[in-house]
Amino acid sequence: MLTLYHSGLSTCSKQVRLCLKEKGVAYESRYIELWNYENLNPEYLKLNPNGVVPTLVHDGVPLINALAINEYIDDAWPEPPLKPADPKERAKMRLWTWTADDIHTAVMLATFKALLTDALKGLTEDDIEAMIKAIPVPDRRERWRKFTKGGFSDEEMMAAEAKMSHGMERVEAALDGKDWLAGDMFSLAEISMIAIVNRVKEIRPSMVDDVTFPNTNAWRERIMARPTAPEIFFSGTPETPPRPKVKSISGLTRDLKIAS
Amino acid sequence: MLTLYHSGLSTCSKQVRLCLKEKGVAYESRYIELWNYENLNPEYLKLNPNGVVPTLVHDGVPLINALAINEYIDDAWPEPPLKPADPKERAKMRLWTWTADDIHTAVMLATFKALLTDALKGLTEDDIEAMIKAIPVPDRRERWRKFTKGGFSDEEMMAAEAKMSHGMERVEAALDGKDWLAGDMFSLAEISMIAIVNRVKEIRPSMVDDVTFPNTNAWRERIMARPTAPEIFFSGTPETPPRPKVKSISGLTRDLKIAS
């Protein structure tokens, strides 16, 4: 009845897994291994024509895009609410869920470079061509082409750094004297932004260091202390199995059972 | 009590103006002239720290970001509803509002090149430096820097074209046998996407021509036939005064009266 196709610790997978766990909604977890491009398997593309994770399938209807999915979860299971009741605080919340999505593009570039460069060594030139050809969305195809054929330019990396850094400064300022980003409650704003802040802390720790970003780090610790956090943010759980060491394209053609 | 700072026919201004008119909510219109960079005036930046239009000020509280503002309008004035009642249709609607925002970056590049190149001739080198320095958000600063110092690369323009084109194909497919993008109603999906489709039709008519995109054009005509359309999409109304012929930076320093 409720199935989540996700890839564990990927940013958008974490956002939706955290939302479901905070609601206490039970779901079947279906792991999609990005390292062998199961997300580009033709069977998966029938569910998610963008070829990305996550996809939530509810009563046979696939829902895509982490922002839309998390709003859906809060619409379909209203308790406990993850949106402030006041419309103005809700608008603030949506500015943050949008901001997380906006910064995500920059985070992706930096993540590719920091975490995928070694893993790429498993791919031959032919593998890379087959993988790029399977990507259904032009800007994602272009990003992978660039990354696998020489890497991102210094200009692109600097722009990504500036965007991430500016985002972290905004978070720090917004949390001045406040526990949460929007209203007086843990909301979808936290769920969207913690995945971004955690990733930035992982790949660029100096952009969100303890001394310069005390509000952000205290906020992060409040979230990481929640009962839901261990299942979401740490590897080695059933939903966060270890990645293969190197990439392959075996997921493009393997017989992926997709049942909704 | 309700004031909209907007710039008439700018994509995001159209989205919020259309939403307010569809609700029949009265507001004070405050025109912000992008051609002289009033959006980067220090007084305006106090309301909108990203230096973009629109900003909606309600009971003294500024709200920014067209996506968040339009959801706010529907939250604060529920009638007539602009979100489908069914959560799954609502998720589809939010996929479209997100998609409009996603394509908007590509549309901006193409719009800059098509509509601003001549207007730039009004700016001196010093003007350009002062304007770039006033932009508070790194990726917007970078975009203007590139545009004013040599223009976007062929690679960037091709990526933007591919993204717009792919977006138009998605709209056409989604409207196959359907009047509206999400559910059986005119919704925020239409409000977000029509601004994008209209702009693409203006600057790249072949990407949404009548023959290849019959569904999209019929949908567009349905929207353009609504009583709200003339005030939103046509120039020469009180909210859509003519632009100056060339750009200047007079808006950066002029005494802009901002009252909420």
Coordinates of C-alpha atoms in Angstrom, one line a residue:
Chain A
M1 CA 0.0 0.0 0.0
L2 CA 2.9 2.4 0.8
T3 CA 6.3 1.8 -0.8
L4 CA 9.3 4.0 -0.7
Y5 CA 11.9 3.7 -3.4
H6 CA 15.0 5.4 -2.0
S7 CA 18.7 5.3 -1.8
G8 CA 19.4 5.5 1.9
L9 CA 21.8 8.4 2.6
S10 CA 21.2 10.4 -0.6
T11 CA 20.0 13.9 0.3
C12 CA 16.5 13.6 -1.0
S13 CA 16.0 10.1 0.3
K14 CA 16.9 11.2 3.8
Q15 CA 14.4 14.1 3.5
V16 CA 11.5 11.7 2.7
R17 CA 12.6 8.9 5.1
L18 CA 12.8 11.4 8.0
C19 CA 9.4 12.8 7.1
L20 CA 7.8 9.3 7.1
K21 CA 9.5 8.3 10.4
E22 CA 8.5 11.5 12.1
K23 CA 4.9 10.7 11.1
G24 CA 5.2 7.2 12.4
V25 CA 3.9 5.9 9.1
A26 CA 4.9 2.3 8.2
Y27 CA 6.1 1.7 4.6
E28 CA 7.9 -0.9 2.6
S29 CA 11.5 0.1 1.9
R30 CA 12.8 -0.6 -1.5
Y31 CA 16.5 0.3 -1.8
I32 CA 17.6 1.7 -5.2
E33 CA 21.4 1.5 -5.6
L34 CA 22.6 4.7 -7.3
W35 CA 26.2 3.3 -7.5
N36 CA 25.1 0.8 -10.2
Y37 CA 22.4 3.2 -11.7
E38 CA 19.3 1.2 -10.7
N39 CA 17.7 4.7 -10.8
L40 CA 18.1 4.6 -14.6
N41 CA 16.7 1.1 -15.0
P42 CA 13.8 1.1 -17.5
E43 CA 11.4 -0.4 -14.9
Y44 CA 12.2 2.3 -12.4
L45 CA 11.9 5.1 -15.0
K46 CA 8.2 4.0 -15.4
L47 CA 7.7 5.1 -11.8
N48 CA 10.0 8.1 -11.9
P49 CA 10.5 9.6 -15.4
N50 CA 13.3 11.8 -14.0
G51 CA 15.4 8.8 -13.0
V52 CA 16.0 10.1 -9.5
V53 CA 15.3 8.9 -5.9
P54 CA 13.0 8.9 -4.0
T55 CA 9.6 7.8 -5.3
L56 CA 6.7 7.1 -3.0
V57 CA 4.1 4.8 -4.3
H58 CA 0.8 5.0 -2.4
D59 CA -2.2 2.8 -3.4
G60 CA -0.6 2.3 -6.7
V61 CA 0.1 5.9 -7.5
P62 CA 3.7 7.0 -7.8
L63 CA 4.6 10.4 -6.4
I64 CA 8.0 12.0 -7.2
N65 CA 10.1 15.0 -6.1
A66 CA 11.0 15.2 -2.4
L67 CA 9.4 18.6 -1.9
A68 CA 6.0 17.4 -3.3
I69 CA 6.3 14.1 -1.5
N70 CA 6.9 15.6 1.9
E71 CA 3.9 18.0 1.5
Y72 CA 1.9 15.0 0.4
I73 CA 2.8 13.0 3.5
D74 CA 1.8 15.9 5.7
D75 CA -1.5 16.3 3.7
A76 CA -2.3 12.5 3.8
W77 CA -1.3 11.9 7.5
P78 CA -1.9 15.2 9.3
E79 CA -0.7 14.0 12.7
P80 CA 1.7 15.1 14.1
P81 CA 1.6 18.2 11.9
L82 CA 4.9 19.1 10.2
K83 CA 3.7 22.5 9.0
P84 CA 3.1 25.5 11.3
A85 CA -0.6 26.3 11.7
D86 CA 0.0 30.1 11.0
P87 CA 0.1 30.8 7.3
K88 CA 2.9 33.3 7.6
E89 CA 5.1 30.8 9.4
R90 CA 4.1 28.3 6.8
A91 CA 5.3 30.6 4.1
K92 CA 8.6 30.9 6.0
M93 CA 8.7 27.1 6.1
R94 CA 8.2 26.9 2.3
L95 CA 10.9 29.4 1.7
W96 CA 13.3 27.0 3.5
T97 CA 12.1 23.9 1.7
W98 CA 12.6 25.8 -1.5
T99 CA 16.0 27.0 -0.3
A100 CA 17.1 23.4 0.4
D101 CA 16.2 22.5 -3.1
D102 CA 18.0 25.5 -4.5
I103 CA 21.2 24.8 -2.6
H104 CA 21.0 21.1 -3.5
T105 CA 22.3 21.8 -7.1
A106 CA 25.5 23.3 -5.6
V107 CA 25.7 20.5 -3.0
M108 CA 25.5 17.9 -5.8
L109 CA 28.4 19.3 -7.7
A110 CA 30.6 19.3 -4.6
T111 CA 29.3 15.9 -3.6
F112 CA 30.1 14.4 -7.0
K113 CA 33.7 15.7 -6.7
A114 CA 34.2 14.7 -3.1
L115 CA 32.5 11.4 -2.9
L116 CA 32.2 9.9 -6.4
T117 CA 35.6 10.6 -8.0
D118 CA 37.2 7.4 -6.8
A119 CA 34.0 5.3 -7.4
L120 CA 34.0 6.3 -11.1
K121 CA 37.1 4.2 -11.6
G122 CA 34.9 1.2 -12.0
L123 CA 33.4 2.5 -15.2
T124 CA 34.8 2.0 -18.7
E125 CA 34.2 4.6 -21.5
D126 CA 31.5 2.4 -22.9
D127 CA 29.8 2.2 -19.5
I128 CA 29.9 6.0 -19.2
E129 CA 28.3 6.4 -22.6
A130 CA 25.6 3.9 -21.8
M131 CA 24.8 5.5 -18.5
I132 CA 24.7 9.1 -19.9
K133 CA 22.4 7.8 -22.7
A134 CA 20.0 6.4 -20.1
I135 CA 19.6 9.7 -18.2
P136 CA 16.1 11.1 -19.2
V137 CA 16.5 14.7 -18.1
P138 CA 18.8 17.1 -20.1
D139 CA 20.4 19.0 -17.2
R140 CA 21.2 15.9 -15.3
R141 CA 22.6 14.3 -18.4
E142 CA 24.8 17.3 -18.9
R143 CA 26.0 17.3 -15.3
W144 CA 27.1 13.6 -15.6
R145 CA 28.7 14.2 -19.0
K146 CA 30.8 17.0 -17.5
F147 CA 31.7 15.1 -14.4
T148 CA 32.8 12.0 -16.2
K149 CA 34.6 13.8 -19.0
G150 CA 37.1 16.0 -17.3
G151 CA 35.2 17.2 -14.3
F152 CA 33.5 20.5 -13.4
S153 CA 35.3 23.8 -14.2
D154 CA 37.0 25.9 -11.5
E155 CA 34.4 28.5 -12.2
E156 CA 31.5 26.1 -11.6
M157 CA 33.1 24.7 -8.4
M158 CA 33.6 28.3 -7.1
A159 CA 30.0 29.2 -7.8
A160 CA 28.9 26.0 -6.0
E161 CA 31.1 26.9 -3.0
A162 CA 29.7 30.4 -2.8
K163 CA 26.2 29.2 -3.0
M164 CA 26.7 26.6 -0.2
S165 CA 28.5 29.1 2.0
H166 CA 25.8 31.8 1.5
G167 CA 23.2 29.2 2.4
M168 CA 24.9 28.3 5.6
E169 CA 25.2 31.9 6.6
R170 CA 21.4 32.3 6.0
V171 CA 20.7 29.3 8.3
E172 CA 22.9 30.7 11.0
A173 CA 21.2 34.1 10.9
A174 CA 17.7 32.6 10.8
L175 CA 18.4 30.6 14.0
D176 CA 19.6 33.5 16.0
G177 CA 17.6 33.3 19.2
K178 CA 15.3 30.6 17.8
D179 CA 15.2 26.8 18.1
W180 CA 13.6 26.1 14.7
L181 CA 13.6 27.7 11.2
A182 CA 9.8 28.4 10.9
G183 CA 7.5 29.0 13.8
D184 CA 8.1 27.3 17.2
M185 CA 8.1 23.8 15.9
F186 CA 10.2 21.1 14.1
S187 CA 8.7 21.3 10.6
L188 CA 9.4 20.4 7.0
A189 CA 11.9 23.3 7.0
E190 CA 14.1 21.2 9.3
I191 CA 13.5 18.0 7.4
S192 CA 14.6 19.7 4.1
M193 CA 17.5 21.8 5.5
I194 CA 19.1 19.2 7.8
A195 CA 20.0 17.0 4.9
I196 CA 21.7 19.9 3.2
V197 CA 23.5 21.1 6.3
N198 CA 24.7 17.6 7.2
R199 CA 26.1 17.1 3.7
V200 CA 27.9 20.4 3.7
K201 CA 29.3 19.5 7.1
E202 CA 30.5 16.3 5.7
I203 CA 32.2 17.6 2.5
R204 CA 33.1 21.2 3.6
P205 CA 33.3 21.2 7.4
S206 CA 34.8 24.7 7.6
M207 CA 31.6 26.1 6.0
V208 CA 29.6 25.2 9.1
D209 CA 32.2 25.0 11.9
D210 CA 31.3 25.0 15.6
V211 CA 32.8 28.4 16.4
T212 CA 31.4 30.5 13.6
F213 CA 28.0 28.7 13.3
P214 CA 26.9 28.0 16.9
N215 CA 23.2 28.4 16.2
T216 CA 23.3 26.0 13.2
N217 CA 25.3 23.4 15.2
A218 CA 23.0 23.6 18.2
W219 CA 20.0 23.2 15.8
R220 CA 21.7 20.3 14.1
E221 CA 22.2 18.6 17.5
R222 CA 18.6 19.1 18.5
I223 CA 17.6 17.3 15.3
M224 CA 20.2 14.6 15.6
A225 CA 19.0 13.9 19.2
R226 CA 15.5 13.0 18.0
P227 CA 14.4 9.4 18.2
T228 CA 14.1 9.2 14.4
A229 CA 17.6 10.4 13.7
P230 CA 19.6 7.1 14.1
E231 CA 17.6 5.3 11.5
I232 CA 17.9 8.2 9.0
F233 CA 21.4 9.6 9.2
F234 CA 23.7 6.7 10.0
S235 CA 25.0 4.0 7.6
G236 CA 24.6 0.3 8.3
T237 CA 20.9 0.2 9.0
P238 CA 18.5 -1.8 6.8
E239 CA 17.7 1.3 4.8
T240 CA 21.4 2.5 4.6
P241 CA 23.4 -0.5 3.5
P242 CA 27.1 0.1 2.5
R243 CA 27.7 1.3 -1.0
P244 CA 29.8 -0.8 -3.4
K245 CA 33.3 0.5 -3.5
V246 CA 33.3 1.4 -7.2
K247 CA 30.5 2.2 -9.7
S248 CA 29.2 -0.1 -12.3
I249 CA 26.2 0.0 -14.7
S250 CA 24.8 -3.3 -13.7
G251 CA 21.6 -1.7 -12.5
L252 CA 20.8 -0.4 -16.0
T253 CA 19.9 -3.8 -17.2
R254 CA 19.3 -6.0 -14.2
D255 CA 15.8 -7.5 -13.8
L256 CA 14.5 -4.9 -11.3
K257 CA 11.3 -6.0 -9.7
I258 CA 9.0 -3.0 -9.3
A259 CA 5.8 -3.6 -7.5
S260 CA 3.7 -0.9 -6.1
Chain B
M1 CA -2.7 45.8 4.9
L2 CA -1.8 43.9 1.7
T3 CA 0.9 45.3 -0.6
L4 CA 2.5 43.6 -3.6
Y5 CA 5.9 44.8 -4.7
H6 CA 6.3 43.4 -8.3
S7 CA 7.6 44.2 -11.7
G8 CA 4.6 43.7 -13.9
L9 CA 5.5 41.2 -16.6
S10 CA 8.5 39.5 -14.9
T11 CA 7.8 35.8 -14.7
C12 CA 7.4 35.6 -10.9
S13 CA 5.5 38.8 -10.7
K14 CA 2.9 37.4 -13.2
Q15 CA 2.6 34.3 -11.1
V16 CA 1.7 36.1 -7.9
R17 CA -0.4 38.8 -9.6
L18 CA -2.5 36.1 -11.3
C19 CA -2.9 34.2 -8.0
L20 CA -4.2 37.3 -6.2
K21 CA -6.6 38.3 -9.1
E22 CA -8.0 34.7 -9.2
K23 CA -8.7 35.0 -5.5
G24 CA -10.3 38.4 -6.0
V25 CA -8.1 39.7 -3.2
A26 CA -7.5 43.5 -3.3
Y27 CA -4.0 44.7 -2.8
E28 CA -1.9 47.9 -3.2
S29 CA 0.3 47.5 -6.2
R30 CA 3.9 48.9 -5.9
Y31 CA 5.8 48.7 -9.1
I32 CA 9.6 47.9 -8.8
E33 CA 11.5 48.8 -12.0
L34 CA 14.0 46.1 -12.7
W35 CA 15.4 48.1 -15.6
N36 CA 17.0 50.6 -13.2
Y37 CA 17.6 48.0 -10.5
E38 CA 15.1 49.3 -7.9
N39 CA 15.1 45.6 -6.8
L40 CA 18.6 46.2 -5.5
N41 CA 17.8 49.4 -3.7
P42 CA 18.9 49.1 0.0
E43 CA 15.3 49.9 1.2
Y44 CA 13.8 47.1 -1.0
L45 CA 16.5 44.7 0.2
K46 CA 15.2 45.2 3.8
L47 CA 12.0 43.6 2.6
N48 CA 13.5 41.1 0.2
P49 CA 17.1 40.1 1.1
N50 CA 17.4 38.2 -2.2
G51 CA 16.8 41.4 -4.2
V52 CA 14.2 39.9 -6.5
V53 CA 10.5 40.5 -7.2
P54 CA 7.9 39.9 -6.0
T55 CA 7.5 40.6 -2.3
L56 CA 4.0 40.4 -0.6
V57 CA 3.7 42.4 2.6
H58 CA 0.7 41.4 4.7
D59 CA -0.1 43.1 7.9
G60 CA 3.5 44.3 8.0
V61 CA 5.1 40.9 7.4
P62 CA 7.1 40.6 4.2
L63 CA 6.8 37.3 2.3
I64 CA 9.2 36.3 -0.5
N65 CA 9.5 33.7 -3.2
A66 CA 6.7 33.2 -5.7
L67 CA 6.2 29.6 -4.8
A68 CA 5.8 30.3 -1.0
I69 CA 3.8 33.4 -1.6
N70 CA 1.2 31.6 -3.8
E71 CA 0.8 28.8 -1.3
Y72 CA 0.4 31.5 1.3
I73 CA -2.3 33.2 -0.7
D74 CA -4.2 29.9 -1.0
D75 CA -3.7 29.3 2.8
A76 CA -4.8 32.7 3.9
W77 CA -7.8 33.2 1.4
P78 CA -9.1 29.7 0.9
E79 CA -11.9 30.6 -1.6
P80 CA -11.9 29.9 -4.4
P81 CA -9.4 27.0 -3.8
L82 CA -6.4 26.9 -6.1
K83 CA -5.2 23.5 -4.8
P84 CA -7.0 20.2 -5.7
A85 CA -8.7 18.7 -2.6
D86 CA -7.2 15.2 -3.3
P87 CA -3.7 14.9 -1.8
K88 CA -2.4 12.9 -4.8
E89 CA -3.6 15.6 -7.2
R90 CA -2.1 18.2 -4.9
A91 CA 1.3 16.4 -5.1
K92 CA 1.0 16.5 -8.9
M93 CA 0.3 20.2 -8.6
R94 CA 3.4 20.7 -6.5
L95 CA 5.5 18.8 -9.0
W96 CA 4.4 21.4 -11.5
T97 CA 5.0 24.4 -9.4
W98 CA 8.5 23.0 -8.6
T99 CA 9.0 22.3 -12.3
A100 CA 8.2 25.9 -13.2
D101 CA 10.8 27.1 -10.8
D102 CA 13.3 24.6 -12.1
I103 CA 12.8 25.6 -15.7
H104 CA 12.9 29.3 -14.7
T105 CA 16.7 29.3 -14.4
A106 CA 17.0 28.2 -18.0
V107 CA 14.3 30.7 -19.1
M108 CA 16.2 33.5 -17.4
L109 CA 19.4 32.8 -19.3
A110 CA 17.4 32.9 -22.6
T111 CA 15.4 35.9 -21.5
F112 CA 18.5 37.9 -20.6
K113 CA 20.0 37.2 -24.0
A114 CA 16.8 37.8 -26.0
L115 CA 15.3 40.8 -24.2
L116 CA 18.1 42.6 -22.3
T117 CA 21.1 42.7 -24.6
D118 CA 20.1 46.0 -26.2
A119 CA 18.9 47.5 -22.9
L120 CA 22.4 46.9 -21.4
K121 CA 23.8 49.6 -23.7
G122 CA 22.6 52.2 -21.2
L123 CA 25.1 51.0 -18.6
T124 CA 28.8 52.1 -18.3
E125 CA 31.5 49.8 -16.9
D126 CA 31.2 51.6 -13.6
D127 CA 27.4 51.2 -13.5
I128 CA 27.9 47.4 -14.1
E129 CA 30.3 47.1 -11.3
A130 CA 28.0 49.0 -8.9
M131 CA 25.1 46.9 -9.9
I132 CA 26.9 43.6 -9.5
K133 CA 28.2 44.7 -6.2
A134 CA 24.7 45.4 -5.0
I135 CA 23.4 41.9 -5.8
P136 CA 23.1 40.0 -2.4
V137 CA 22.9 36.4 -3.7
P138 CA 26.1 34.7 -5.1
D139 CA 24.5 32.8 -8.1
R140 CA 22.5 35.8 -9.2
R141 CA 25.7 38.0 -9.0
E142 CA 27.6 35.4 -11.0
R143 CA 24.8 35.3 -13.6
W144 CA 24.8 39.1 -14.1
R145 CA 28.6 39.2 -14.1
K146 CA 28.7 36.6 -16.9
F147 CA 25.9 38.3 -18.9
T148 CA 27.4 41.7 -18.7
K149 CA 31.0 40.6 -19.3
G150 CA 30.9 38.7 -22.6
G151 CA 27.7 36.8 -22.3
F152 CA 26.8 33.2 -21.5
S153 CA 28.8 30.5 -23.2
D154 CA 27.4 28.4 -26.1
E155 CA 27.4 25.4 -23.7
E156 CA 25.3 27.3 -21.2
M157 CA 22.9 28.5 -23.8
M158 CA 22.5 24.9 -25.3
A159 CA 21.8 23.5 -21.8
A160 CA 19.2 26.2 -21.2
E161 CA 17.6 25.4 -24.6
A162 CA 17.5 21.7 -23.9
K163 CA 15.9 22.3 -20.5
M164 CA 13.2 24.6 -21.8
S165 CA 12.5 22.3 -24.7
H166 CA 12.3 19.2 -22.5
G167 CA 9.9 21.1 -20.1
M168 CA 7.6 22.0 -23.0
E169 CA 7.5 18.3 -24.1
R170 CA 6.5 17.4 -20.5
V171 CA 3.7 19.9 -20.5
E172 CA 2.4 18.7 -23.8
A173 CA 2.4 15.0 -22.6
A174 CA 0.7 15.9 -19.3
L175 CA -2.2 17.7 -21.0
D176 CA -3.0 14.7 -23.3
G177 CA -6.7 14.3 -22.9
K178 CA -6.8 16.7 -20.0
D179 CA -7.8 20.3 -19.5
W180 CA -5.6 21.1 -16.5
L181 CA -2.2 19.9 -15.2
A182 CA -3.3 18.6 -11.8
G183 CA -6.8 17.3 -11.1
D184 CA -9.8 18.7 -12.8
M185 CA -9.3 22.3 -11.9
F186 CA -7.4 25.4 -12.7
S187 CA -4.7 25.4 -9.9
L188 CA -1.4 26.8 -8.8
A189 CA 0.1 24.4 -11.4
E190 CA -1.4 26.5 -14.2
I191 CA -0.5 29.8 -12.4
S192 CA 3.2 28.7 -12.2
M193 CA 3.5 27.1 -15.6
I194 CA 1.6 29.6 -17.8
A195 CA 4.2 32.3 -17.0
I196 CA 6.9 29.9 -18.2
V197 CA 5.1 28.7 -21.3
N198 CA 4.2 32.2 -22.3
R199 CA 7.8 33.4 -21.9
V200 CA 9.1 30.4 -23.9
K201 CA 6.5 31.1 -26.6
E202 CA 7.7 34.7 -26.7
I203 CA 11.4 34.1 -27.0
R204 CA 11.5 30.6 -28.6
P205 CA 8.2 30.2 -30.5
S206 CA 9.3 27.0 -32.2
M207 CA 9.6 25.3 -28.9
V208 CA 5.9 25.4 -28.4
D209 CA 4.4 25.8 -31.9
D210 CA 0.8 25.2 -32.6
V211 CA 1.3 22.1 -34.7
T212 CA 3.5 20.1 -32.4
F213 CA 2.1 21.3 -29.2
P214 CA -1.7 21.3 -29.6
N215 CA -2.5 20.4 -26.0
T216 CA -0.3 23.1 -24.6
N217 CA -1.7 25.8 -26.9
A218 CA -5.3 24.8 -26.2
W219 CA -4.5 24.9 -22.5
R220 CA -2.8 28.3 -22.9
E221 CA -5.8 29.6 -24.7
R222 CA -8.1 28.4 -21.9
I223 CA -6.0 30.3 -19.4
M224 CA -5.7 33.4 -21.6
A225 CA -9.5 33.5 -22.0
R226 CA -10.0 33.8 -18.2
P227 CA -11.3 37.2 -17.0
T228 CA -8.1 37.7 -15.0
A229 CA -5.8 37.3 -18.0
P230 CA -5.9 40.8 -19.6
E231 CA -4.7 42.5 -16.4
I232 CA -1.9 40.0 -16.0
F233 CA -0.3 39.2 -19.3
F234 CA -0.6 42.4 -21.4
S235 CA 1.5 45.5 -21.2
G236 CA 0.1 49.0 -20.8
T237 CA -2.0 48.3 -17.7
P238 CA -1.4 50.2 -14.5
E239 CA 0.6 47.2 -13.2
T240 CA 2.5 46.7 -16.5
P241 CA 3.8 50.1 -17.5
P242 CA 6.3 50.3 -20.4
R243 CA 9.9 49.6 -19.6
P244 CA 12.5 52.3 -20.1
K245 CA 14.3 51.7 -23.4
V246 CA 17.8 51.2 -21.9
K247 CA 18.9 50.2 -18.4
S248 CA 20.3 52.5 -15.8
I249 CA 21.3 52.1 -12.2
S250 CA 19.2 55.1 -11.0
G251 CA 17.1 52.7 -8.8
L252 CA 20.1 51.7 -6.7
T253 CA 20.3 55.1 -5.0
R254 CA 16.9 56.7 -5.5
D255 CA 14.8 57.5 -2.4
L256 CA 12.5 54.5 -2.7
K257 CA 9.6 54.8 -0.3
I258 CA 8.9 51.4 1.2
A259 CA 5.8 51.3 3.4
S260 CA 4.3 48.0 4.4

